[in-house]
Tab-separated table of C-alpha atoms and ligand atoms in Angstrom:
chain	number	residue	atom	x	y	z
A	1	MET	CA	80.531	307.806	82.408
A	2	GLU	CA	78.519	305.797	79.877
A	3	ALA	CA	79.440	302.088	79.579
A	4	ILE	CA	81.053	301.327	76.215
A	5	LYS	CA	78.947	298.646	74.540
A	6	MET	CA	80.882	295.430	73.995
A	7	GLN	CA	80.350	291.691	73.966
A	8	LEU	CA	82.240	289.344	76.256
A	9	PRO	CA	81.691	285.803	74.969
A	10	CYS	CA	82.336	283.168	77.658
A	11	ASN	CA	83.809	280.388	75.519
A	12	PHE	CA	85.604	278.720	78.426
A	13	LEU	CA	83.062	277.533	80.980
A	14	PRO	CA	83.601	275.607	84.256
A	15	GLN	CA	84.032	271.866	83.603
A	16	GLU	CA	84.014	268.653	85.680
A	17	ASP	CA	87.811	268.609	86.319
A	18	GLY	CA	87.727	265.292	88.198
A	19	ARG	CA	85.751	264.345	91.310
A	20	CYS	CA	86.360	266.640	94.249
A	21	GLY	CA	86.364	264.750	97.558
A	22	TRP	CA	85.340	267.781	99.648
A	23	TYR	CA	82.184	268.209	97.566
A	24	GLU	CA	81.448	264.482	97.303
A	25	MET	CA	81.622	264.070	101.089
A	26	LEU	CA	78.727	266.523	101.537
A	27	PRO	CA	75.090	265.453	101.378
A	28	GLU	CA	73.169	266.187	98.160
A	29	PRO	CA	72.336	269.902	98.025
A	30	PRO	CA	68.716	271.104	97.755
A	31	VAL	CA	67.451	271.535	94.189
A	32	ALA	CA	69.137	274.456	92.394
A	33	THR	CA	67.377	277.573	91.096
A	34	PRO	CA	68.675	278.273	87.580
A	35	LEU	CA	68.119	281.634	85.917
A	36	ARG	CA	64.955	281.505	83.772
A	37	GLY	CA	63.296	284.179	81.630
A	38	GLU	CA	63.977	287.902	81.787
A	39	VAL	CA	65.290	288.988	85.191
A	40	LYS	CA	66.236	292.508	86.254
A	41	ALA	CA	68.375	293.364	89.261
A	42	ASP	CA	70.294	296.364	90.616
A	43	TRP	CA	73.519	294.369	90.797
A	44	VAL	CA	74.743	291.156	89.257
A	45	VAL	CA	77.703	289.245	90.642
A	46	LEU	CA	79.230	286.701	88.253
A	47	GLY	CA	80.696	283.671	90.055
A	48	ALA	CA	79.733	282.245	93.453
A	49	GLY	CA	83.213	281.455	94.786
A	50	PHE	CA	84.821	283.259	97.713
A	51	ALA	CA	84.942	286.631	95.952
A	52	GLY	CA	81.424	286.461	94.529
A	53	LEU	CA	79.807	285.199	97.729
A	54	ALA	CA	81.486	287.974	99.737
A	55	ALA	CA	80.635	290.678	97.181
A	56	ALA	CA	76.969	289.636	96.964
A	57	ARG	CA	76.663	289.347	100.746
A	58	ARG	CA	78.242	292.765	101.341
A	59	LEU	CA	76.132	294.464	98.655
A	60	GLY	CA	73.058	292.845	100.207
A	61	GLU	CA	74.062	293.952	103.711
A	62	LEU	CA	74.804	297.537	102.668
A	63	GLN	CA	71.820	298.032	100.364
A	64	PRO	CA	68.931	296.049	101.830
A	65	GLU	CA	66.460	297.812	99.486
A	66	LYS	CA	68.316	296.728	96.308
A	67	LYS	CA	68.046	293.498	94.318
A	68	ILE	CA	71.292	291.564	94.002
A	69	ALA	CA	71.656	288.558	91.685
A	70	LEU	CA	74.520	286.088	92.174
A	71	ILE	CA	74.964	283.670	89.299
A	72	ASP	CA	77.131	280.575	88.850
A	73	ALA	CA	77.588	278.006	86.109
A	74	ARG	CA	77.560	275.142	88.647
A	75	ARG	CA	76.425	274.453	92.213
A	76	VAL	CA	78.045	276.489	94.985
A	77	GLY	CA	81.085	274.545	96.220
A	78	PHE	CA	81.626	272.744	92.943
A	79	GLY	CA	84.193	275.254	91.644
A	80	ALA	CA	87.645	276.118	92.960
A	81	ALA	CA	86.145	277.590	96.149
A	82	GLY	CA	85.153	274.047	97.150
A	83	ARG	CA	88.216	272.356	95.615
A	84	ASN	CA	91.092	273.834	97.569
A	85	SER	CA	93.079	272.589	100.551
A	86	GLY	CA	91.027	274.673	102.964
A	87	PHE	CA	93.741	276.947	104.432
A	88	MET	CA	92.600	280.482	105.206
A	89	ILE	CA	96.090	281.954	105.234
A	90	ASP	CA	96.870	285.168	107.073
A	91	LEU	CA	100.578	285.434	106.230
A	92	PRO	CA	102.212	286.384	102.911
A	93	HIS	CA	101.918	283.524	100.451
A	94	ASP	CA	103.727	284.527	97.299
A	95	LEU	CA	103.838	281.306	95.281
A	96	SER	CA	106.476	282.722	92.945
A	97	SER	CA	108.906	283.423	95.803
A	98	HIS	CA	110.981	280.522	97.125
A	99	SER	CA	109.964	281.397	100.711
A	100	TYR	CA	106.435	282.881	100.283
A	101	THR	CA	107.513	286.337	101.523
A	102	GLY	CA	108.355	289.457	99.503
A	103	ALA	CA	108.720	293.209	100.034
A	104	GLN	CA	108.006	294.109	103.660
A	105	ASP	CA	105.457	296.925	103.217
A	106	SER	CA	103.314	294.982	100.765
A	107	ASP	CA	103.584	291.865	102.984
A	108	LEU	CA	102.309	293.889	105.959
A	109	ARG	CA	99.361	295.212	103.935
A	110	GLN	CA	98.611	291.686	102.697
A	111	ILE	CA	98.553	290.386	106.280
A	112	ARG	CA	96.056	293.103	107.273
A	113	LEU	CA	93.863	292.235	104.297
A	114	ASN	CA	94.037	288.494	104.969
A	115	ARG	CA	93.188	288.962	108.641
A	116	GLY	CA	90.305	291.231	107.630
A	117	ALA	CA	89.001	288.301	105.568
A	118	ILE	CA	89.378	285.837	108.448
A	119	ASP	CA	87.574	288.197	110.850
A	120	TYR	CA	84.711	288.707	108.391
A	121	MET	CA	84.406	284.975	107.709
A	122	ARG	CA	84.642	284.005	111.392
A	123	ASP	CA	81.764	286.321	112.173
A	124	ILE	CA	79.574	284.803	109.415
A	125	VAL	CA	80.463	281.210	110.355
A	126	LYS	CA	79.611	281.874	114.005
A	127	ARG	CA	76.469	283.923	113.342
A	128	TYR	CA	74.930	281.287	111.070
A	129	ALA	CA	76.511	278.260	112.789
A	130	ILE	CA	77.958	277.072	109.449
A	131	GLU	CA	79.291	273.538	109.899
A	132	CYS	CA	82.575	273.567	108.024
A	133	ASP	CA	85.066	272.121	110.517
A	134	TRP	CA	86.391	275.656	111.247
A	135	GLN	CA	89.705	275.156	113.083
A	136	GLU	CA	91.781	278.084	114.343
A	137	ARG	CA	94.978	276.139	114.722
A	138	GLY	CA	97.407	277.777	112.327
A	139	LYS	CA	99.494	275.800	109.882
A	140	PHE	CA	102.685	273.793	109.800
A	141	HIS	CA	105.351	274.163	107.138
A	142	GLY	CA	107.476	271.072	106.507
A	143	ALA	CA	110.906	270.739	104.870
A	144	VAL	CA	112.687	267.595	103.729
A	145	GLU	CA	116.030	268.354	102.107
A	146	PRO	CA	118.566	271.210	102.099
A	147	HIS	CA	116.636	273.122	99.425
A	148	GLY	CA	113.420	272.961	101.522
A	149	ILE	CA	115.272	273.744	104.735
A	150	ARG	CA	116.765	276.863	103.137
A	151	ALA	CA	113.271	277.955	102.043
A	152	LEU	CA	111.982	277.354	105.576
A	153	GLU	CA	114.832	279.422	107.041
A	154	ALA	CA	114.104	282.249	104.606
A	155	PHE	CA	110.400	282.117	105.560
A	156	ALA	CA	111.288	282.210	109.278
A	157	LYS	CA	113.580	285.184	108.674
A	158	GLY	CA	110.808	286.934	106.732
A	159	LEU	CA	108.355	286.330	109.596
A	160	SER	CA	110.848	287.679	112.168
A	161	GLN	CA	111.272	290.839	110.115
A	162	LEU	CA	107.506	291.230	109.951
A	163	GLY	CA	107.261	290.706	113.733
A	164	GLU	CA	105.081	287.616	113.255
A	165	PRO	CA	105.203	284.770	115.790
A	166	TYR	CA	106.230	281.246	114.816
A	167	GLU	CA	107.725	278.157	116.415
A	168	GLU	CA	110.543	276.144	114.850
A	169	LEU	CA	110.194	272.371	115.008
A	170	ASP	CA	112.817	269.663	114.659
A	171	ALA	CA	112.421	266.261	113.000
A	172	HIS	CA	111.202	264.654	116.273
A	173	ALA	CA	108.478	267.229	116.766
A	174	MET	CA	107.388	266.847	113.132
A	175	LYS	CA	107.129	263.076	113.591
A	176	ARG	CA	105.167	263.491	116.820
A	177	ILE	CA	102.612	265.607	114.923
A	178	THR	CA	102.488	263.888	111.537
A	179	GLY	CA	103.396	260.306	112.462
A	180	THR	CA	105.994	260.182	109.667
A	181	ASP	CA	109.738	260.786	109.867
A	182	PHE	CA	109.687	262.270	106.347
A	183	TYR	CA	110.099	265.881	107.495
A	184	ARG	CA	113.505	266.973	108.767
A	185	ALA	CA	112.417	270.401	109.938
A	186	GLY	CA	109.240	272.361	110.378
A	187	LEU	CA	107.657	275.566	111.531
A	188	HIS	CA	104.299	276.365	113.076
A	189	ALA	CA	102.626	279.719	112.462
A	190	PRO	CA	99.488	280.243	114.544
A	191	GLY	CA	97.258	282.583	112.502
A	192	ALA	CA	95.779	280.425	109.709
A	193	VAL	CA	92.364	278.755	109.877
A	194	GLN	CA	91.594	275.352	108.362
A	195	VAL	CA	88.151	274.503	106.971
A	196	GLN	CA	86.236	271.976	104.901
A	197	PRO	CA	86.081	274.321	101.894
A	198	ALA	CA	83.032	272.926	100.096
A	199	ALA	CA	81.041	272.920	103.352
A	200	LEU	CA	82.069	276.505	104.052
A	201	VAL	CA	81.019	277.879	100.683
A	202	ARG	CA	77.800	275.893	100.637
A	203	GLY	CA	77.021	277.389	104.052
A	204	LEU	CA	77.811	280.871	102.730
A	205	GLY	CA	75.487	280.329	99.774
A	206	ALA	CA	72.681	279.169	102.056
A	207	THR	CA	72.882	282.180	104.393
A	208	LEU	CA	72.944	285.130	101.993
A	209	PRO	CA	70.865	288.211	102.844
A	210	SER	CA	67.249	287.918	101.706
A	211	ASN	CA	67.707	290.533	98.936
A	212	VAL	CA	70.366	288.350	97.245
A	213	THR	CA	69.049	285.742	94.791
A	214	LEU	CA	71.398	282.901	93.953
A	215	TYR	CA	71.085	281.359	90.487
A	216	GLU	CA	73.033	278.091	90.140
A	217	ASP	CA	73.549	275.705	87.213
A	218	SER	CA	73.391	278.774	84.971
A	219	PRO	CA	76.459	279.076	82.754
A	220	VAL	CA	76.704	282.606	81.385
A	221	ARG	CA	77.532	282.266	77.708
A	222	ASN	CA	77.783	285.901	76.780
A	223	ILE	CA	77.914	289.251	78.543
A	224	ILE	CA	76.746	292.354	76.738
A	225	ILE	CA	78.330	295.330	78.436
A	226	GLY	CA	76.029	298.328	78.073
A	227	ASN	CA	73.443	300.218	79.995
A	228	PRO	CA	72.245	297.982	81.566
A	229	HIS	CA	74.613	295.007	81.232
A	230	THR	CA	72.998	291.757	80.045
A	231	LEU	CA	74.152	288.248	80.968
A	232	VAL	CA	72.919	285.590	78.570
A	233	THR	CA	72.305	282.016	79.740
A	234	ASP	CA	70.623	279.068	78.016
A	235	LEU	CA	67.315	279.750	79.751
A	236	GLY	CA	67.238	283.500	80.233
A	237	HIS	CA	68.722	286.968	80.432
A	238	LEU	CA	69.825	288.820	83.524
A	239	GLN	CA	70.039	292.606	83.345
A	240	ALA	CA	71.651	294.981	85.803
A	241	PRO	CA	73.306	298.398	85.553
A	242	LYS	CA	76.258	297.208	87.631
A	243	ILE	CA	78.243	293.977	87.465
A	244	VAL	CA	80.923	292.503	89.712
A	245	LEU	CA	83.258	290.048	87.979
A	246	ALA	CA	84.178	287.288	90.435
A	247	ASN	CA	84.729	284.534	87.893
A	248	ASN	CA	88.364	283.746	88.725
A	249	ALA	CA	90.580	282.528	85.876
A	250	TYR	CA	87.640	282.470	83.435
A	251	ALA	CA	88.008	286.277	83.301
A	252	ALA	CA	91.294	285.740	81.436
A	253	GLN	CA	89.256	285.300	78.232
A	254	PHE	CA	87.914	288.890	78.437
A	255	SER	CA	90.351	290.573	76.054
A	256	GLN	CA	88.047	293.599	75.566
A	257	LEU	CA	88.403	294.455	79.264
A	258	GLY	CA	92.190	294.181	79.052
A	259	LEU	CA	92.262	291.082	81.280
A	260	LYS	CA	93.451	288.653	78.629
A	261	GLY	CA	97.214	288.910	78.422
A	262	ARG	CA	97.550	290.111	82.027
A	263	ILE	CA	96.028	287.387	84.186
A	264	LEU	CA	96.826	283.693	83.839
A	265	PRO	CA	94.668	280.597	84.285
A	266	MET	CA	96.706	278.063	86.244
A	267	TYR	CA	95.600	274.734	87.671
A	268	THR	CA	96.569	272.888	90.799
A	269	TYR	CA	95.282	269.524	91.980
A	270	GLY	CA	94.067	267.717	95.078
A	271	SER	CA	93.404	264.107	96.089
A	272	LEU	CA	91.736	262.537	99.104
A	273	THR	CA	92.485	258.997	100.224
A	274	ARG	CA	89.864	256.578	101.414
A	275	PRO	CA	89.421	256.749	105.207
A	276	LEU	CA	92.251	254.975	107.048
A	277	THR	CA	91.115	252.024	109.147
A	278	ALA	CA	91.516	252.184	112.934
A	279	SER	CA	94.578	249.928	112.740
A	280	GLU	CA	96.132	252.037	109.940
A	281	GLN	CA	95.593	255.157	112.069
A	282	GLN	CA	97.313	253.421	114.954
A	283	THR	CA	100.222	252.356	112.740
A	284	LEU	CA	100.636	255.925	111.534
A	285	GLY	CA	100.465	257.520	114.982
A	286	GLY	CA	100.819	261.303	115.243
A	287	GLU	CA	97.990	263.716	115.883
A	288	GLU	CA	94.470	262.897	114.728
A	289	SER	CA	94.326	265.882	112.381
A	290	TRP	CA	96.782	268.489	111.138
A	291	GLY	CA	97.533	270.616	108.076
A	292	LEU	CA	100.921	271.256	106.523
A	293	LEU	CA	102.164	273.440	103.694
A	294	PRO	CA	105.414	272.706	101.900
A	295	ALA	CA	108.451	274.829	102.786
A	296	ASP	CA	109.042	275.168	99.040
A	297	PRO	CA	105.831	276.530	97.444
A	298	MET	CA	106.208	273.919	94.671
A	299	GLY	CA	106.096	271.019	97.170
A	300	SER	CA	103.079	269.114	98.532
A	301	THR	CA	100.387	270.384	100.877
A	302	VAL	CA	99.150	267.603	103.190
A	303	ARG	CA	96.178	267.500	105.537
A	304	ARG	CA	95.120	264.688	107.794
A	305	LEU	CA	91.412	264.946	108.540
A	306	ALA	CA	89.610	263.856	111.672
A	307	ASN	CA	87.491	261.510	109.508
A	308	GLY	CA	90.638	259.453	108.801
A	309	ARG	CA	91.332	260.650	105.253
A	310	ILE	CA	94.538	262.284	104.056
A	311	CYS	CA	94.515	265.086	101.495
A	312	ILE	CA	97.458	265.697	99.144
A	313	ARG	CA	97.812	268.773	96.933
A	314	ASN	CA	100.571	269.402	94.442
A	315	SER	CA	101.390	270.046	90.755
A	316	PHE	CA	100.741	273.261	88.869
A	317	THR	CA	99.862	273.428	85.178
A	318	TYR	CA	99.157	276.297	82.819
A	319	ASN	CA	95.705	275.646	81.319
A	320	PRO	CA	94.696	278.557	79.059
A	321	ASN	CA	91.371	276.857	78.209
A	322	VAL	CA	90.554	276.674	81.975
A	323	ARG	CA	89.968	272.931	82.171
A	324	ALA	CA	91.961	269.906	83.309
A	325	SER	CA	92.371	267.180	80.698
A	326	ALA	CA	91.846	263.478	81.480
A	327	GLN	CA	95.565	262.976	80.827
A	328	GLN	CA	96.539	265.681	83.331
A	329	LEU	CA	94.279	264.128	85.971
A	330	LYS	CA	95.818	260.709	85.333
A	331	LEU	CA	99.368	262.055	85.711
A	332	VAL	CA	98.395	263.974	88.826
A	333	LEU	CA	96.813	260.919	90.449
A	334	ALA	CA	100.111	259.057	89.959
A	335	ALA	CA	102.069	262.052	91.332
A	336	HIS	CA	99.804	262.263	94.396
A	337	GLN	CA	100.130	258.560	95.091
A	338	ARG	CA	103.937	258.868	94.834
A	339	SER	CA	103.942	261.821	97.234
A	340	PHE	CA	101.713	259.895	99.629
A	341	ASN	CA	103.885	256.749	99.482
A	342	LYS	CA	107.056	258.753	100.191
A	343	ARG	CA	105.516	260.290	103.286
A	344	PHE	CA	103.558	257.320	104.551
A	345	PRO	CA	105.462	254.098	103.652
A	346	MET	CA	103.795	252.485	106.698
A	347	LEU	CA	100.438	252.715	104.822
A	348	PRO	CA	101.197	250.787	101.610
A	349	LYS	CA	97.590	249.853	100.845
A	350	VAL	CA	96.047	253.298	101.025
A	351	ALA	CA	94.917	254.644	97.657
A	352	MET	CA	93.391	257.924	96.535
A	353	GLU	CA	89.610	257.839	96.340
A	354	TYR	CA	89.117	261.249	94.706
A	355	THR	CA	91.384	263.326	92.476
A	356	TRP	CA	90.507	266.713	91.012
A	357	GLY	CA	91.862	269.919	89.572
A	358	GLY	CA	90.813	273.510	90.090
A	359	ALA	CA	91.526	276.905	88.614
A	360	LEU	CA	93.748	279.566	90.092
A	361	CYS	CA	94.070	283.025	88.674
A	362	VAL	CA	97.541	284.530	88.964
A	363	SER	CA	99.450	287.464	87.549
A	364	ARG	CA	103.174	287.623	86.923
A	365	ASN	CA	103.722	290.401	89.472
A	366	GLY	CA	101.171	289.177	92.053
A	367	GLY	CA	98.925	292.161	91.269
A	368	ALA	CA	95.169	292.160	90.762
A	369	PRO	CA	92.855	294.176	88.491
A	370	PHE	CA	90.862	295.311	91.557
A	371	GLY	CA	88.487	298.225	90.979
A	372	GLU	CA	86.110	299.616	88.351
A	373	ILE	CA	87.675	298.415	85.128
A	374	ASN	CA	84.967	299.781	82.834
A	375	PRO	CA	81.970	301.979	83.680
A	376	GLY	CA	79.688	299.891	85.925
A	377	VAL	CA	82.043	296.861	85.707
A	378	PHE	CA	83.861	296.021	88.941
A	379	SER	CA	86.575	293.387	89.179
A	380	ALA	CA	87.314	291.114	92.154
A	381	VAL	CA	89.267	288.519	90.182
A	382	CYS	CA	92.825	287.230	90.522
A	383	GLN	CA	93.592	285.993	94.043
A	384	ASN	CA	97.089	284.761	93.123
A	385	GLY	CA	96.537	281.358	94.745
A	386	LEU	CA	95.254	282.709	98.059
A	387	GLY	CA	91.557	282.538	97.315
A	388	LEU	CA	90.120	281.874	100.763
A	389	THR	CA	91.392	285.083	102.289
A	390	ARG	CA	92.248	287.212	99.267
A	391	GLY	CA	89.054	286.231	97.438
A	392	THR	CA	86.891	286.929	100.468
A	393	ILE	CA	88.395	290.334	101.182
A	394	SER	CA	88.427	291.320	97.492
A	395	GLY	CA	84.724	290.524	97.281
A	396	LYS	CA	83.843	292.400	100.471
A	397	LEU	CA	85.962	295.424	99.566
A	398	ILE	CA	84.830	295.671	95.948
A	399	ALA	CA	81.263	296.068	97.245
A	400	GLU	CA	82.392	298.794	99.654
A	401	TYR	CA	84.449	300.496	96.933
A	402	ALA	CA	81.497	300.463	94.545
A	403	LEU	CA	79.304	302.097	97.216
A	404	GLY	CA	81.921	304.698	98.177
A	405	ILE	CA	82.675	303.300	101.668
A	406	LYS	CA	86.227	304.146	102.638
A	407	SER	CA	88.560	302.194	104.962
A	408	ASP	CA	92.237	301.449	105.509
A	409	LEU	CA	91.709	297.972	104.122
A	410	LEU	CA	90.194	299.384	100.949
A	411	ASP	CA	93.207	301.687	100.582
A	412	TYR	CA	95.479	298.634	100.881
A	413	ALA	CA	93.484	296.763	98.242
A	414	LEU	CA	93.719	299.766	95.920
A	415	LEU	CA	97.476	299.973	96.486
A	416	GLN	CA	97.969	296.496	95.006
A	417	PRO	CA	99.833	296.706	91.722
A	418	LYS	CA	97.834	296.095	88.547
A	419	PRO	CA	98.843	292.902	86.725
A	420	THR	CA	101.702	293.445	84.322
A	421	ALA	CA	101.365	292.418	80.675
A	422	ASN	CA	102.323	288.866	79.726
A	423	PRO	CA	104.570	288.161	76.752
A	424	PRO	CA	102.698	287.144	73.595
A	425	GLU	CA	102.031	283.505	72.674
A	426	PRO	CA	103.799	281.149	72.079
A	427	LEU	CA	106.443	282.772	74.319
A	428	LEU	CA	104.006	282.889	77.222
A	429	SER	CA	103.156	279.152	77.161
A	430	ILE	CA	106.780	278.166	76.662
A	431	GLY	CA	107.930	280.491	79.446
A	432	VAL	CA	105.292	279.478	82.005
A	433	ARG	CA	105.610	275.743	81.335
A	434	SER	CA	109.407	275.731	81.427
A	435	THR	CA	109.445	277.805	84.644
A	436	LEU	CA	107.013	275.356	86.258
A	437	ALA	CA	109.060	272.341	85.122
A	438	TRP	CA	112.271	273.933	86.452
A	439	LYS	CA	110.703	274.830	89.813
A	440	GLU	CA	109.170	271.356	90.226
A	441	TRP	CA	112.513	269.800	89.428
A	442	GLN	CA	114.159	272.052	92.028
A	443	ALA	CA	111.495	271.138	94.594
A	444	GLY	CA	112.658	267.523	94.193
A	445	ILE	CA	111.625	265.335	97.078
A	446	GLU	CA	109.617	268.184	98.689
A	447	LEU	CA	107.004	267.197	96.076
B	1	FAD	C1	93.612	271.958	94.715
B	1	FAD	C2	93.587	273.395	95.156
B	1	FAD	C3	94.072	273.754	96.411
B	1	FAD	C4	94.015	275.088	96.841
B	1	FAD	N1	94.319	275.402	98.127
B	1	FAD	C5	94.115	276.644	98.606
B	1	FAD	C6	94.263	276.931	99.989
B	1	FAD	O1	94.508	276.065	100.808
B	1	FAD	N2	94.105	278.225	100.381
B	1	FAD	C7	93.763	279.232	99.493
B	1	FAD	O2	93.625	280.374	99.914
B	1	FAD	N3	93.549	278.959	98.186
B	1	FAD	C8	93.698	277.705	97.735
B	1	FAD	N4	93.429	277.417	96.412
B	1	FAD	C9	93.000	278.515	95.522
B	1	FAD	C10	91.542	278.893	95.721
B	1	FAD	O3	90.684	277.796	95.646
B	1	FAD	C11	91.130	279.907	94.655
B	1	FAD	O4	92.084	280.954	94.643
B	1	FAD	C12	89.765	280.484	94.968
B	1	FAD	O5	88.759	279.520	94.867
B	1	FAD	C13	89.449	281.636	94.023
B	1	FAD	O6	88.270	282.236	94.503
B	1	FAD	P1	87.380	283.074	93.521
B	1	FAD	O7	86.147	283.439	94.247
B	1	FAD	O8	88.199	284.142	92.900
B	1	FAD	O9	87.050	282.049	92.309
B	1	FAD	P2	86.244	280.659	92.306
B	1	FAD	O10	86.212	280.089	93.638
B	1	FAD	O11	86.809	279.839	91.206
B	1	FAD	O12	84.795	281.148	91.881
B	1	FAD	C14	84.543	281.573	90.561
B	1	FAD	C15	83.190	281.039	90.150
B	1	FAD	O13	82.855	281.588	88.869
B	1	FAD	C16	82.046	280.651	88.206
B	1	FAD	N5	82.033	280.957	86.768
B	1	FAD	C17	83.107	281.083	85.956
B	1	FAD	N6	82.691	281.354	84.701
B	1	FAD	C18	81.347	281.407	84.725
B	1	FAD	C19	80.338	281.641	83.747
B	1	FAD	N7	80.630	281.914	82.449
B	1	FAD	N8	79.045	281.602	84.119
B	1	FAD	C20	78.714	281.391	85.425
B	1	FAD	N9	79.633	281.142	86.391
B	1	FAD	C21	80.918	281.161	86.038
B	1	FAD	C22	82.690	279.315	88.557
B	1	FAD	O14	81.781	278.243	88.395
B	1	FAD	C23	83.139	279.521	89.994
B	1	FAD	O15	82.243	278.971	90.934
B	1	FAD	C24	93.514	276.104	95.953
B	1	FAD	C25	93.037	275.740	94.696
B	1	FAD	C26	93.055	274.409	94.297
B	1	FAD	C27	92.488	274.070	92.945
């Protein structure tokens, strides 16, 4: 089928969105290679996050004789792939459910897909000795008040029905691990992996197959869909007959591809404290490092790192222009400090050193526009908040799908529902913002 010629202007481009501690803690990267002049490739992958890095790697692995171009507006690790809390989650993680779980058959397929991503990533991290603090230690969930405890119980029930192992923890056990008596109940599930996200994606970018060329600091301002497709940057043009879209929430501006009005650009936010001093670490007690998700998906994610810093993540906003405003970052910093102070009153002098936002792409029904959405245009966008695993497996599988390689995992990915249509504006903005406000209010102290 001939590609229908159309223009996809990229008016919303990745922005600064605050200073991300994970990225700032890394050494300066080597000088970037931006796209310059007229470049031709067999494949172009737009976006070097989890999905794009996996798609480009897999295309490179499967077609060593072909030229694959991977292009990003910023440095690898600067975008959401380097801005998250670093949980590679194997279990269902439906942010719109009050207990993360949903229908059993789709949860089981999601677990298989997520574990496929972890297996693929583990192999790469080991093979190339990528230093990213890869820790196979699962994740804790923590609950504070009756609302959170009910969500935790529902999650535990969901896991039992799925036949997944977990351990329930009481307030004493939670204090022994975290050092704080803030949590009244908890749960440990063993399958998740924790990483330093910016280090992981930088390592992935540095170890791509030799037939993949990575162009960084190259914002794509326009895409001309045709035969071949042309990506226009400030310094050049990149042409390829096939394109993989792995540009996360920025794809929500592509109305001509039917993505606008079905996928939603959301933001969530992280902060990292300064390193605790030795005496502060002693005062806190607990284990040297751990990672905890909130029982209520609207609560706070907390990680204590072996380097003495504590990471807080909370707050969701609907940002249709795919950027965090200075005002949002200011409010979030205050919210993160409040969440920190509630959990760690024994550390009154510890402030946040970095605060940042990052884009999530979600759909109202948790579906994704996975597949060939236009002739020669393949989509691996919309990870519904689970980018480390869902992004990785979407990228790997879209490459296999495009090359006709069949597998059970690919069948599961294709069985995902397509995103349902959103209501028109202004109903959409009003609806999303009021739902978020209501859910945050319900989350109460879990935040
Ligand atoms: C604070 C925070 C905490 C989170 N915690 C977790 C977590 O613990 N676990 C989890 O699984 N997920 C988490 N997430 C979500 C996760 O980070 C995302 O779902 C994931 O990064 C999406 O992967 P992706 O490859 O689809 O997109 P991205 O990682 O966003 O990659 C898309 C890339 O496209 C590039 N791009 C976009 N437009 C253009 C253009 N016009 N030209 C060139 N390049 C372009 C961007 O620069 C970007 O690098 C979190 C997110 C945030 C912000």
